Structures are given as C-alpha cells and as structure tokens.
Coordinates of N, CA and C and ligand atoms in Angstrom, one line a residue:
M1 N 122.0 105.6 70.8 CA 121.2 104.7 70.1 C 121.3 103.3 70.7
R2 N 120.1 102.6 70.7 CA 120.1 101.3 71.3 C 119.7 100.3 70.3
I3 N 120.7 99.4 70.0 CA 120.5 98.5 68.8 C 120.6 97.1 69.3
V4 N 119.8 96.2 68.6 CA 119.9 94.8 68.8 C 120.3 94.2 67.5
L5 N 121.4 93.3 67.5 CA 121.8 92.7 66.3 C 121.4 91.2 66.4
M6 N 120.7 90.8 65.4 CA 120.2 89.4 65.4 C 120.7 88.6 64.1
G7 N 120.6 87.3 64.2 CA 121.0 86.5 63.0 C 121.4 85.2 63.5
P8 N 121.4 84.1 62.7 CA 121.7 82.8 63.1 C 123.2 82.7 63.5
P9 N 123.6 81.6 64.3 CA 125.0 81.4 64.6 C 125.8 81.4 63.3
G10 N 126.9 82.1 63.2 CA 127.7 82.1 62.0 C 127.4 83.2 61.1
A11 N 126.4 84.0 61.4 CA 126.0 85.1 60.5 C 127.0 86.2 60.5
G12 N 127.9 86.2 61.5 CA 129.0 87.2 61.6 C 128.6 88.3 62.5
K13 N 127.7 88.1 63.4 CA 127.3 89.1 64.4 C 128.4 89.7 65.2
G14 N 129.2 88.8 65.7 CA 130.3 89.2 66.6 C 131.3 90.1 65.9
T15 N 131.7 89.7 64.7 CA 132.7 90.5 63.9 C 132.1 91.9 63.6
Q16 N 130.9 91.9 63.1 CA 130.2 93.2 62.7 C 129.9 94.0 63.9
A17 N 129.5 93.4 65.0 CA 129.0 94.1 66.2 C 130.2 95.0 66.7
V18 N 131.4 94.5 66.7 CA 132.5 95.2 67.2 C 132.7 96.5 66.4
S19 N 132.7 96.4 65.1 CA 133.0 97.6 64.3 C 131.8 98.6 64.3
L20 N 130.6 98.0 64.3 CA 129.5 98.9 64.3 C 129.4 99.7 65.6
A21 N 129.7 99.1 66.7 CA 129.6 99.7 68.0 C 130.7 100.8 68.1
N22 N 131.9 100.5 67.6 CA 133.0 101.5 67.5 C 132.6 102.7 66.7
Q23 N 132.0 102.4 65.5 CA 131.6 103.5 64.6 C 130.7 104.4 65.3
L24 N 129.7 103.9 66.1 CA 128.7 104.7 66.8 C 129.1 105.2 68.1
G25 N 130.3 104.7 68.6 CA 130.7 105.1 70.0 C 129.8 104.6 71.1
I26 N 129.3 103.4 70.9 CA 128.4 102.8 71.9 C 129.0 101.5 72.4
A27 N 128.5 101.0 73.6 CA 129.0 99.8 74.2 C 128.5 98.6 73.4
H28 N 129.5 97.7 73.2 CA 129.2 96.4 72.6 C 129.0 95.3 73.7
I29 N 127.8 94.8 73.7 CA 127.5 93.8 74.8 C 127.1 92.4 74.1
S30 N 128.0 91.5 74.2 CA 127.8 90.2 73.7 C 127.6 89.2 74.8
T31 N 126.4 88.6 74.9 CA 126.2 87.6 76.0 C 127.0 86.4 75.8
G32 N 127.3 86.0 74.5 CA 128.2 84.9 74.3 C 129.6 85.1 74.9
D33 N 130.1 86.4 74.6 CA 131.4 86.7 75.2 C 131.4 86.7 76.7
I34 N 130.4 87.3 77.3 CA 130.3 87.3 78.7 C 130.3 85.9 79.3
F35 N 129.5 85.0 78.7 CA 129.5 83.6 79.2 C 130.9 83.0 79.0
R36 N 131.5 83.2 77.8 CA 132.8 82.6 77.6 C 133.8 83.0 78.6
S37 N 133.8 84.3 78.9 CA 134.8 84.8 79.8 C 134.6 84.2 81.2
N38 N 133.3 84.0 81.6 CA 133.0 83.4 82.9 C 133.4 81.9 82.9
V39 N 133.3 81.3 81.7 CA 133.7 79.9 81.6 C 135.2 79.8 81.8
S40 N 136.0 80.7 81.1 CA 137.4 80.6 81.3 C 137.9 81.0 82.7
D41 N 137.1 81.9 83.3 CA 137.5 82.2 84.7 C 137.0 81.2 85.7
K42 N 136.2 80.2 85.2 CA 135.6 79.2 86.1 C 134.8 79.8 87.2
T43 N 134.0 80.8 86.9 CA 133.1 81.4 87.9 C 131.9 80.5 88.1
E44 N 131.1 80.7 89.1 CA 129.9 79.9 89.3 C 129.0 80.0 88.0
L45 N 128.8 81.2 87.5 CA 128.0 81.4 86.3 C 128.6 80.7 85.1
G46 N 129.9 80.7 85.0 CA 130.6 80.0 83.9 C 130.4 78.5 84.0
L47 N 130.5 77.9 85.2 CA 130.3 76.5 85.3 C 128.9 76.1 84.9
L48 N 127.9 76.9 85.3 CA 126.6 76.6 85.0 C 126.3 76.8 83.5
A49 N 126.8 77.9 82.9 CA 126.6 78.1 81.5 C 127.2 77.1 80.6
K50 N 128.4 76.6 80.9 CA 129.1 75.7 80.1 C 128.4 74.5 79.6
K51 N 127.6 73.9 80.6 CA 126.8 72.7 80.3 C 125.9 73.0 79.1
Y52 N 125.2 74.1 79.1 CA 124.3 74.4 78.0 C 125.0 74.8 76.8
M53 N 126.0 75.6 76.9 CA 126.7 76.0 75.7 C 127.3 74.9 74.9
D54 N 127.9 73.9 75.7 CA 128.6 72.8 75.0 C 127.6 71.9 74.3
A55 N 126.3 72.0 74.7 CA 125.3 71.2 74.1 C 124.6 71.9 73.0
G56 N 124.9 73.2 72.8 CA 124.3 74.0 71.8 C 122.9 74.5 72.2
E57 N 122.6 74.4 73.5 CA 121.3 74.9 74.1 C 121.5 76.3 74.6
Y58 N 120.4 77.0 74.8 CA 120.5 78.3 75.4 C 120.6 78.2 76.9
V59 N 121.3 79.1 77.5 CA 121.4 79.2 79.0 C 120.0 79.6 79.5
P60 N 119.5 79.1 80.6 CA 118.2 79.5 81.0 C 118.0 81.0 81.1
D61 N 116.8 81.4 80.7 CA 116.4 82.8 80.7 C 116.7 83.5 82.0
S62 N 116.3 82.8 83.1 CA 116.5 83.5 84.4 C 118.0 83.9 84.6
V63 N 118.9 83.1 84.3 CA 120.3 83.3 84.4 C 120.8 84.4 83.5
T64 N 120.4 84.3 82.2 CA 120.8 85.3 81.2 C 120.2 86.6 81.5
N65 N 118.9 86.7 81.8 CA 118.3 88.0 82.1 C 118.9 88.7 83.2
E66 N 119.3 88.0 84.3 CA 119.9 88.6 85.5 C 121.3 89.2 85.1
M67 N 122.0 88.4 84.3 CA 123.3 88.9 83.9 C 123.2 90.2 83.0
V68 N 122.2 90.2 82.1 CA 122.1 91.4 81.2 C 121.6 92.6 82.0
K69 N 120.7 92.3 83.0 CA 120.2 93.4 83.8 C 121.4 94.1 84.5
H70 N 122.3 93.3 85.0 CA 123.5 93.9 85.7 C 124.3 94.7 84.7
R71 N 124.5 94.1 83.6 CA 125.4 94.7 82.6 C 124.8 96.1 82.1
L72 N 123.5 96.1 81.9 CA 122.9 97.3 81.4 C 122.7 98.4 82.5
A73 N 123.1 98.0 83.7 CA 123.1 99.0 84.8 C 124.5 99.8 84.9
E74 N 125.4 99.3 84.1 CA 126.8 99.9 84.2 C 126.8 101.3 83.4
P75 N 127.7 102.2 83.9 CA 127.6 103.5 83.3 C 127.9 103.7 81.8
D76 N 128.7 102.8 81.3 CA 129.1 102.9 79.9 C 128.0 102.7 78.9
V77 N 126.8 102.2 79.3 CA 125.7 102.0 78.4 C 124.8 103.2 78.3
Q78 N 125.1 104.2 79.0 CA 124.2 105.4 79.0 C 124.0 106.1 77.7
H79 N 125.1 106.0 76.9 CA 125.1 106.7 75.6 C 124.5 105.7 74.5
G80 N 124.1 104.5 74.9 CA 123.6 103.6 74.0 C 124.4 102.3 74.0
F81 N 123.9 101.3 73.3 CA 124.5 100.0 73.3 C 124.1 99.2 72.1
L82 N 125.0 98.2 71.8 CA 124.7 97.3 70.7 C 124.6 95.9 71.4
L83 N 123.4 95.3 71.4 CA 123.3 94.0 72.0 C 123.5 93.0 70.9
D84 N 124.4 92.0 71.2 CA 124.8 91.0 70.3 C 124.6 89.6 70.9
G85 N 123.5 89.0 70.5 CA 123.2 87.7 71.1 C 122.1 87.7 72.2
Y86 N 121.5 88.9 72.3 CA 120.4 89.0 73.3 C 119.5 90.1 72.7
P87 N 118.2 90.0 72.8 CA 117.4 88.8 73.3 C 117.4 87.7 72.3
R88 N 117.2 86.5 72.8 CA 117.1 85.3 71.9 C 115.8 84.5 72.2
T89 N 115.1 84.9 73.2 CA 113.8 84.2 73.5 C 112.7 85.2 73.7
V90 N 111.5 84.8 73.7 CA 110.4 85.7 74.0 C 110.5 86.3 75.4
A91 N 110.9 85.4 76.3 CA 111.0 85.9 77.7 C 112.1 87.0 77.8
Q92 N 113.2 86.8 77.0 CA 114.3 87.8 77.0 C 113.8 89.1 76.4
V93 N 113.0 89.1 75.4 CA 112.4 90.3 74.8 C 111.6 91.1 75.9
A94 N 110.8 90.3 76.7 CA 110.0 90.9 77.7 C 110.9 91.5 78.8
E95 N 111.9 90.8 79.2 CA 112.8 91.4 80.2 C 113.5 92.6 79.7
L96 N 114.0 92.6 78.5 CA 114.7 93.8 77.9 C 113.7 95.0 77.9
D97 N 112.4 94.7 77.6 CA 111.5 95.8 77.6 C 111.3 96.4 79.0
V98 N 111.3 95.5 80.0 CA 111.2 96.0 81.4 C 112.4 96.8 81.8
I99 N 113.6 96.3 81.5 CA 114.8 97.0 81.9 C 114.8 98.4 81.2
L100 N 114.5 98.4 79.9 CA 114.6 99.7 79.2 C 113.5 100.7 79.7
S101 N 112.3 100.1 79.9 CA 111.2 101.0 80.3 C 111.5 101.7 81.6
K102 N 112.2 101.0 82.5 CA 112.6 101.7 83.8 C 113.6 102.9 83.5
L103 N 114.3 102.8 82.4 CA 115.2 103.9 82.0 C 114.5 104.9 81.1
G104 N 113.2 104.7 80.9 CA 112.5 105.5 79.9 C 113.0 105.4 78.5
A105 N 113.4 104.2 78.2 CA 114.1 104.0 76.9 C 113.4 102.8 76.2
Q106 N 113.8 102.6 74.9 CA 113.4 101.5 74.2 C 114.4 101.1 73.1
V107 N 114.2 99.9 72.5 CA 115.1 99.5 71.4 C 114.8 100.4 70.2
D108 N 115.8 101.1 69.7 CA 115.6 102.0 68.5 C 115.6 101.2 67.2
L109 N 116.5 100.2 67.1 CA 116.7 99.5 65.9 C 117.1 98.1 66.1
V110 N 116.5 97.2 65.4 CA 116.9 95.8 65.4 C 117.4 95.4 64.0
I111 N 118.6 95.0 63.9 CA 119.2 94.6 62.6 C 119.3 93.1 62.5
E112 N 118.7 92.6 61.5 CA 118.8 91.1 61.2 C 119.8 90.9 60.1
L113 N 120.9 90.1 60.5 CA 121.9 89.8 59.5 C 121.4 88.5 58.8
T114 N 121.1 88.5 57.5 CA 120.6 87.3 56.9 C 121.8 86.6 56.1
V115 N 121.7 85.3 56.2 CA 122.7 84.5 55.5 C 122.0 83.2 55.0
D116 N 122.6 82.5 54.0 CA 122.0 81.2 53.8 C 122.7 80.1 54.6
I117 N 121.9 79.1 54.9 CA 122.3 78.1 55.9 C 123.5 77.3 55.5
D118 N 123.7 77.0 54.2 CA 124.9 76.3 53.8 C 126.1 77.1 54.1
E119 N 126.0 78.4 53.8 CA 127.1 79.3 54.1 C 127.5 79.3 55.6
V120 N 126.4 79.4 56.4 CA 126.6 79.4 57.8 C 127.3 78.2 58.4
V121 N 126.9 77.0 57.9 CA 127.5 75.8 58.3 C 129.0 75.8 57.9
K122 N 129.2 76.2 56.7 CA 130.6 76.2 56.2 C 131.5 77.1 57.1
R123 N 131.0 78.3 57.4 CA 131.7 79.3 58.3 C 132.0 78.7 59.7
L124 N 131.0 78.0 60.2 CA 131.1 77.5 61.6 C 132.1 76.4 61.6
V125 N 132.1 75.5 60.6 CA 133.0 74.4 60.6 C 134.5 75.0 60.5
Q126 N 134.6 76.0 59.6 CA 135.9 76.7 59.5 C 136.4 77.3 60.8
R127 N 135.4 78.0 61.5 CA 135.8 78.6 62.8 C 136.2 77.5 63.8
S128 N 135.6 76.4 63.8 CA 135.9 75.3 64.7 C 137.4 74.9 64.5
L129 N 137.8 74.8 63.2 CA 139.1 74.4 62.9 C 140.1 75.5 63.4
Q130 N 139.8 76.8 63.2 CA 140.7 77.8 63.6 C 140.7 78.1 65.1
Q131 N 139.5 78.2 65.7 CA 139.5 78.6 67.1 C 139.3 77.5 68.1
G132 N 138.8 76.4 67.6 CA 138.5 75.3 68.6 C 137.5 75.6 69.6
R133 N 136.5 76.4 69.3 CA 135.4 76.6 70.2 C 134.7 75.3 70.5
S134 N 134.4 75.0 71.8 CA 133.9 73.7 72.2 C 132.5 73.5 71.7
D135 N 131.8 74.6 71.3 CA 130.4 74.4 70.8 C 130.4 74.5 69.2
D136 N 131.5 74.3 68.6 CA 131.5 74.3 67.1 C 131.7 73.0 66.5
S137 N 131.4 71.8 67.2 CA 131.4 70.6 66.5 C 130.2 70.5 65.6
E138 N 130.2 69.6 64.6 CA 129.2 69.6 63.6 C 127.8 69.3 64.2
E139 N 127.8 68.4 65.1 CA 126.5 68.0 65.8 C 125.9 69.2 66.6
V140 N 126.8 69.9 67.3 CA 126.4 71.0 68.1 C 126.0 72.2 67.3
I141 N 126.7 72.4 66.2 CA 126.4 73.5 65.2 C 124.9 73.3 64.7
R142 N 124.6 72.0 64.4 CA 123.3 71.7 63.9 C 122.2 72.0 64.9
R143 N 122.5 71.6 66.2 CA 121.6 71.9 67.3 C 121.4 73.4 67.5
R144 N 122.5 74.2 67.4 CA 122.4 75.6 67.6 C 121.5 76.3 66.5
L145 N 121.7 75.8 65.3 CA 120.8 76.3 64.2 C 119.4 76.0 64.4
E146 N 119.1 74.8 64.9 CA 117.7 74.4 65.2 C 117.1 75.2 66.3
V147 N 117.9 75.4 67.4 CA 117.4 76.2 68.5 C 117.1 77.7 68.0
Y148 N 118.0 78.2 67.2 CA 117.8 79.5 66.6 C 116.4 79.6 65.9
Q149 N 116.2 78.6 65.0 CA 115.0 78.6 64.2 C 113.7 78.5 65.1
E150 N 113.8 77.7 66.2 CA 112.7 77.4 67.0 C 112.4 78.6 67.9
Q151 N 113.5 79.1 68.6 CA 113.3 80.1 69.7 C 113.6 81.5 69.3
T152 N 114.5 81.8 68.4 CA 114.9 83.1 68.1 C 114.3 83.7 66.9
A153 N 114.2 82.9 65.8 CA 113.6 83.5 64.6 C 112.3 84.1 64.8
P154 N 111.4 83.6 65.6 CA 110.1 84.2 65.8 C 110.2 85.6 66.4
L155 N 111.3 86.0 67.0 CA 111.4 87.3 67.6 C 111.4 88.4 66.5
L156 N 111.9 88.0 65.3 CA 112.0 88.9 64.2 C 110.6 89.5 63.9
A157 N 109.6 88.6 63.9 CA 108.2 89.1 63.5 C 107.8 90.1 64.6
A158 N 108.1 89.8 65.8 CA 107.6 90.8 66.9 C 108.3 92.1 66.7
Y159 N 109.6 92.2 66.4 CA 110.2 93.5 66.2 C 109.8 94.1 64.9
R160 N 109.5 93.3 63.9 CA 109.0 93.8 62.6 C 107.7 94.6 62.9
A161 N 106.8 93.9 63.7 CA 105.5 94.5 64.0 C 105.7 95.8 64.7
R162 N 106.7 96.0 65.5 CA 107.0 97.3 66.2 C 107.5 98.3 65.2
G163 N 107.9 97.9 64.0 CA 108.5 98.8 63.0 C 109.9 99.2 63.2
V164 N 110.6 98.4 64.0 CA 112.1 98.7 64.3 C 113.0 97.8 63.5
L165 N 112.5 96.8 62.8 CA 113.4 95.8 62.2 C 113.9 96.2 60.8
K166 N 115.2 96.1 60.6 CA 115.8 96.2 59.3 C 116.7 95.0 59.0
S167 N 116.6 94.5 57.8 CA 117.4 93.3 57.4 C 118.6 93.7 56.5
V168 N 119.7 93.1 56.8 CA 120.9 93.4 56.0 C 121.5 92.1 55.6
S169 N 121.9 92.0 54.4 CA 122.6 90.7 53.9 C 124.0 90.6 54.6
G170 N 124.2 89.4 55.2 CA 125.5 89.1 55.8 C 126.4 88.3 54.9
M171 N 125.9 88.1 53.6 CA 126.7 87.4 52.6 C 127.8 88.3 52.0
G172 N 128.9 87.6 51.6 CA 130.0 88.4 50.9 C 131.1 88.6 51.9
E173 N 132.0 89.5 51.5 CA 133.2 89.8 52.3 C 132.8 90.5 53.6
I174 N 133.6 90.4 54.6 CA 133.4 91.1 55.9 C 133.3 92.6 55.7
E175 N 134.2 93.1 54.8 CA 134.3 94.5 54.5 C 133.0 95.0 53.9
Q176 N 132.4 94.2 52.9 CA 131.2 94.6 52.3 C 130.0 94.6 53.2
V177 N 130.0 93.7 54.1 CA 128.9 93.6 55.1 C 129.0 94.8 56.1
R178 N 130.3 95.1 56.4 CA 130.5 96.3 57.3 C 130.0 97.6 56.7
E179 N 130.3 97.7 55.4 CA 129.8 98.9 54.6 C 128.3 99.0 54.6
R180 N 127.6 97.9 54.4 CA 126.2 97.8 54.4 C 125.6 98.3 55.7
L181 N 126.2 97.8 56.8 CA 125.7 98.2 58.1 C 126.0 99.6 58.4
A182 N 127.2 100.1 58.0 CA 127.5 101.5 58.3 C 126.5 102.4 57.6
Q183 N 126.1 102.0 56.3 CA 125.2 102.9 55.6 C 123.8 102.8 56.2
L184 N 123.4 101.6 56.7 CA 122.1 101.5 57.4 C 122.0 102.4 58.6
V185 N 123.0 102.4 59.4 CA 122.9 103.2 60.7 C 123.1 104.7 60.4
A186 N 123.7 105.0 59.2 CA 123.9 106.4 58.9 C 122.6 107.0 58.3
S187 N 121.7 106.1 57.8 CA 120.5 106.6 57.0 C 119.4 107.0 58.0
Ligands
ADP1 P1 126.5 82.0 68.3 O1 125.6 83.1 68.0 O2 127.5 81.7 67.3 O3 125.7 80.7 68.8 P2 127.3 83.2 70.9 O4 128.7 83.5 71.1 O5 126.5 84.4 70.7 O6 127.4 82.3 69.6 O7 126.7 82.3 72.0 C1 127.3 81.1 72.4 C2 126.4 80.3 73.4 O8 126.2 81.1 74.5 C3 125.0 80.0 72.9 O9 124.9 78.9 72.1 C4 124.2 79.9 74.2 O10 124.5 78.6 74.8 C5 124.9 81.0 75.1 N1 124.1 82.2 74.9 C6 124.5 83.4 74.4 N2 123.6 84.3 74.4 C7 122.5 83.8 75.0 C8 121.2 84.2 75.3 N3 120.8 85.5 75.1 N4 120.4 83.3 76.0 C9 120.7 82.1 76.3 N5 121.9 81.6 76.0 C10 122.8 82.4 75.4

C-alpha cells in the first residue's frame, strides 16, 4: 500500500505515521526527518536545507524531489510506503506521479489529518519547549502554517478529485487518533 499522510504542522503526522507504517509493515518516509538528520550530520544537503527550515520555508522542489527520488529507489519501499511531509507542493505531486508511474504504481490513499489551528499552535509551542526544534519559535510556526495554507492545502483538492482522499480528525488523545487511523486503513 502506498499512502500519503497530509496535515498542517503540528497535526501529529510524525507520531501517527510511525505507528501506522508499523501496523501495515511498510516503510515510513519523512522528508522532515531526512532533512533534520542531514542537518545534524552537516552534509551539503543539510547545510542547504537548514536555511529554509529555520525560516519556516519549504526547501526548493528540485532539492526535495531529488532526495525523495533516491529514497523511493531503495529496496525497502517495494512493499509500500507511508510518505509523511511529501508531497507539499504542486510540483512535488507531479514528481511523485512520475516516480510512481515508472514503477507502474500510484498513490492508493491520501489521509488528511484535520485539526483546528488554535490547537496546532498550542501543540507546536509545547513541542518547542520540550524538544527545542529550531523551527518551532512562534514567528516561524506562524510562517509554517501560512506556507501550508498557501502551498500545501490546495493539494487536498487535487487528491480529492482523484478519489483517493480520506480525512481523519487529529483532535483528541494520540491513542484515539491512532485508533481512527487503524480503522481507516483496515476498512
Ligand atoms: P512540520 O510538518 O511540523 O512543518 P516536518 O518535520 O515535516 O515538520 O518538516 C520540517 C521542515 O522541513 C519544513 O518546514 C520544511 O522546511 C522542510 N520540508 C520537509 N518536507 C518538505 C517538502 N516536502 N518540501 C519542502 N520542504 C520540506
């Protein structure tokens, strides 16, 4: 199964993606995690990505697409994958289509995690206190939410039109959301 998990920053994508991918026995691919590990290893990609991430902006499509193309060529994705944080732009949707069509495959399911914005800001502020992520300052949080609305929210309509979009509420306890997602993929 090939799944895309979408939702604004703070919707809980990362947390839920890990358990959902485990449940289904598929690879969990988080572009945010890949960027962050490159930043901490100080690779060339990491140095480039950091500038954008710290400002709450998206890393340029050319860079992100190239990275995902390589990741999706690895053997562990053959049984399926859960993409977390990709695609986030129209150009990324197009690239993912190209990558998958070469494999004779397509996205089977796009899950939108919905949350209200006040809740999201609260969660992100909390996370910044606990984890000290450099892109979790209030100003950057606001910018990330804006970028999501401008560039990523429109992708939902495109996937809805393809008939692959399902929305799940991300509100409530982590365990409740996990259960909702588990039921969705089982149905
Ligand atoms: P969040 O969803 O909370 O913003 P992520 O960990 O998914 O956090 O991403 C952190 C940052 O990494 C983003 O703000 C962005 O700068 C960069 N990033 C992650 N995925 C992408 C992507 N698909 N395209 C461009 N930039 C990305």
